[in-house]
Amino acid sequence: MIGVGALIGTTTAPGEWYASLNKPPFNPPNWLFGPVWSILYVLIAIAGWRTFLADRAGAGMKLWYGQMILNWAWSPVWFSLHLLWPAFAVILVIFVLIVAFIIERWNRDRLSASLFIPYAAWVGFASVLNFSVALLN
């Protein structure tokens, strides 16, 4: 999973197009995204593994797979296809699935749910950033 995320990240790295976009003042520096996502992917993987071991066909695992597929889809939609508003729609669904995962796992596996809290915070921030960049361009 971390390898897939790294592969997508390197093949859809920000380039001239992204550099040319108008960005809000709270846009983080590009170097921050790699370390943040590396940590988040470790947390996502641990939560996914714990959920898989508990019930590989359950609702928690379905939510985990759903958010992961959309997580991997967001970068190509944004960085390769340059589709700002569709990317915003994708990230909103990711955020909803993350929150649903936290709620679904909270009473079953508090650690897995808690591991998704920093992920929810980052994707919430990224959603605001995506929206802002889309508005400015």
CSV table of C-alpha atoms in Angstrom, one decimal:
chain,number,residue,atom,x,y,z
A,1,MET,CA,0.0,0.0,0.0
A,2,ILE,CA,2.8,2.4,0.9
A,3,GLY,CA,4.5,1.4,-2.3
A,4,VAL,CA,1.4,2.1,-4.4
A,5,GLY,CA,1.0,5.5,-2.7
A,6,ALA,CA,4.7,6.3,-3.4
A,7,LEU,CA,4.4,5.2,-7.0
A,8,ILE,CA,1.4,7.4,-7.6
A,9,GLY,CA,3.1,10.3,-5.8
A,10,THR,CA,6.2,10.1,-7.9
A,11,THR,CA,4.4,9.6,-11.2
A,12,THR,CA,2.0,12.5,-10.6
A,13,ALA,CA,4.5,14.8,-8.9
A,14,PRO,CA,3.7,18.5,-9.0
A,15,GLY,CA,5.2,20.1,-12.1
A,16,GLU,CA,4.9,23.3,-14.1
A,17,TRP,CA,1.1,23.2,-14.2
A,18,TYR,CA,0.9,23.1,-10.4
A,19,ALA,CA,3.5,25.7,-10.0
A,20,SER,CA,1.6,28.1,-12.2
A,21,LEU,CA,-1.7,27.8,-10.2
A,22,ASN,CA,-2.8,30.6,-8.0
A,23,LYS,CA,-2.7,29.3,-4.4
A,24,PRO,CA,-4.1,30.5,-1.1
A,25,PRO,CA,-1.7,32.0,1.5
A,26,PHE,CA,-2.0,28.8,3.7
A,27,ASN,CA,-0.7,26.5,0.9
A,28,PRO,CA,2.1,24.4,2.5
A,29,PRO,CA,5.5,24.1,0.8
A,30,ASN,CA,5.7,21.2,-1.6
A,31,TRP,CA,8.4,19.5,0.5
A,32,LEU,CA,5.9,18.9,3.3
A,33,PHE,CA,3.5,16.7,1.4
A,34,GLY,CA,6.0,13.7,1.0
A,35,PRO,CA,6.7,13.3,4.7
A,36,VAL,CA,3.1,13.9,5.8
A,37,TRP,CA,1.8,11.3,3.3
A,38,SER,CA,4.5,8.8,4.3
A,39,ILE,CA,3.4,9.0,7.9
A,40,LEU,CA,-0.3,8.9,7.0
A,41,TYR,CA,0.2,5.8,4.8
A,42,VAL,CA,1.8,3.9,7.7
A,43,LEU,CA,-1.1,4.8,9.9
A,44,ILE,CA,-3.6,3.9,7.2
A,45,ALA,CA,-1.9,0.6,6.6
A,46,ILE,CA,-1.9,-0.3,10.3
A,47,ALA,CA,-5.6,0.5,10.6
A,48,GLY,CA,-6.3,-1.5,7.5
A,49,TRP,CA,-4.4,-4.5,8.6
A,50,ARG,CA,-6.1,-4.5,12.0
A,51,THR,CA,-9.5,-4.2,10.4
A,52,PHE,CA,-8.7,-6.9,7.9
A,53,LEU,CA,-7.7,-9.3,10.7
A,54,ALA,CA,-10.9,-8.5,12.6
A,55,ASP,CA,-13.3,-8.9,9.7
A,56,ARG,CA,-12.0,-8.9,6.2
A,57,ALA,CA,-15.5,-8.8,4.7
A,58,GLY,CA,-17.0,-6.3,7.1
A,59,ALA,CA,-18.2,-2.7,6.7
A,60,GLY,CA,-14.9,-1.4,8.2
A,61,MET,CA,-12.9,-3.1,5.5
A,62,LYS,CA,-15.3,-1.9,2.7
A,63,LEU,CA,-14.9,1.6,4.0
A,64,TRP,CA,-11.1,1.2,4.1
A,65,TYR,CA,-10.9,-0.1,0.6
A,66,GLY,CA,-13.2,2.6,-0.7
A,67,GLN,CA,-11.2,5.5,0.8
A,68,MET,CA,-8.0,3.9,-0.4
A,69,ILE,CA,-9.1,3.5,-4.0
A,70,LEU,CA,-10.2,7.1,-4.1
A,71,ASN,CA,-7.1,8.3,-2.3
A,72,TRP,CA,-5.0,6.7,-5.1
A,73,ALA,CA,-7.4,8.2,-7.7
A,74,TRP,CA,-7.1,11.8,-6.5
A,75,SER,CA,-3.5,12.6,-7.5
A,76,PRO,CA,-4.0,11.5,-11.2
A,77,VAL,CA,-7.3,13.5,-11.4
A,78,TRP,CA,-5.6,16.6,-10.0
A,79,PHE,CA,-2.0,16.5,-11.2
A,80,SER,CA,-2.3,14.5,-14.4
A,81,LEU,CA,-5.7,15.4,-15.7
A,82,HIS,CA,-5.8,18.9,-14.1
A,83,LEU,CA,-9.5,18.5,-13.2
A,84,LEU,CA,-9.8,20.8,-10.1
A,85,TRP,CA,-13.5,20.5,-9.4
A,86,PRO,CA,-13.7,16.7,-10.0
A,87,ALA,CA,-10.7,16.3,-7.7
A,88,PHE,CA,-12.6,18.3,-5.1
A,89,ALA,CA,-15.6,15.9,-5.5
A,90,VAL,CA,-13.2,12.9,-5.1
A,91,ILE,CA,-11.6,14.4,-1.9
A,92,LEU,CA,-15.0,15.1,-0.3
A,93,VAL,CA,-16.0,11.5,-0.8
A,94,ILE,CA,-12.6,10.4,0.6
A,95,PHE,CA,-13.2,12.6,3.7
A,96,VAL,CA,-16.7,11.2,4.2
A,97,LEU,CA,-15.4,7.6,4.0
A,98,ILE,CA,-12.6,8.4,6.4
A,99,VAL,CA,-15.1,9.8,8.9
A,100,ALA,CA,-17.4,6.8,8.3
A,101,PHE,CA,-14.5,4.4,9.0
A,102,ILE,CA,-13.7,6.2,12.3
A,103,ILE,CA,-17.3,6.0,13.4
A,104,GLU,CA,-17.7,2.3,12.3
A,105,ARG,CA,-14.4,1.2,14.0
A,106,TRP,CA,-14.7,3.4,17.2
A,107,ASN,CA,-16.5,0.8,19.4
A,108,ARG,CA,-14.9,-2.2,17.7
A,109,ASP,CA,-11.2,-1.1,17.4
A,110,ARG,CA,-10.5,2.2,19.0
A,111,LEU,CA,-6.9,2.1,17.9
A,112,SER,CA,-7.7,1.7,14.2
A,113,ALA,CA,-10.3,4.5,14.5
A,114,SER,CA,-7.8,6.7,16.3
A,115,LEU,CA,-5.1,6.1,13.6
A,116,PHE,CA,-7.5,7.6,11.1
A,117,ILE,CA,-7.9,10.9,13.0
A,118,PRO,CA,-4.7,12.5,11.7
A,119,TYR,CA,-5.7,11.3,8.3
A,120,ALA,CA,-9.1,12.9,8.6
A,121,ALA,CA,-7.5,16.2,9.8
A,122,TRP,CA,-5.1,16.2,6.8
A,123,VAL,CA,-7.7,15.4,4.2
A,124,GLY,CA,-10.0,18.0,5.8
A,125,PHE,CA,-7.3,20.5,5.3
A,126,ALA,CA,-6.5,19.2,1.8
A,127,SER,CA,-10.2,19.6,0.9
A,128,VAL,CA,-10.2,23.2,1.9
A,129,LEU,CA,-6.9,23.7,0.0
A,130,ASN,CA,-8.3,21.9,-3.1
A,131,PHE,CA,-11.5,24.0,-3.0
A,132,SER,CA,-9.4,27.2,-2.6
A,133,VAL,CA,-7.1,26.5,-5.5
A,134,ALA,CA,-10.1,25.6,-7.6
A,135,LEU,CA,-11.8,28.9,-6.8
A,136,LEU,CA,-8.6,30.9,-7.5
A,137,ASN,CA,-8.1,29.2,-10.9
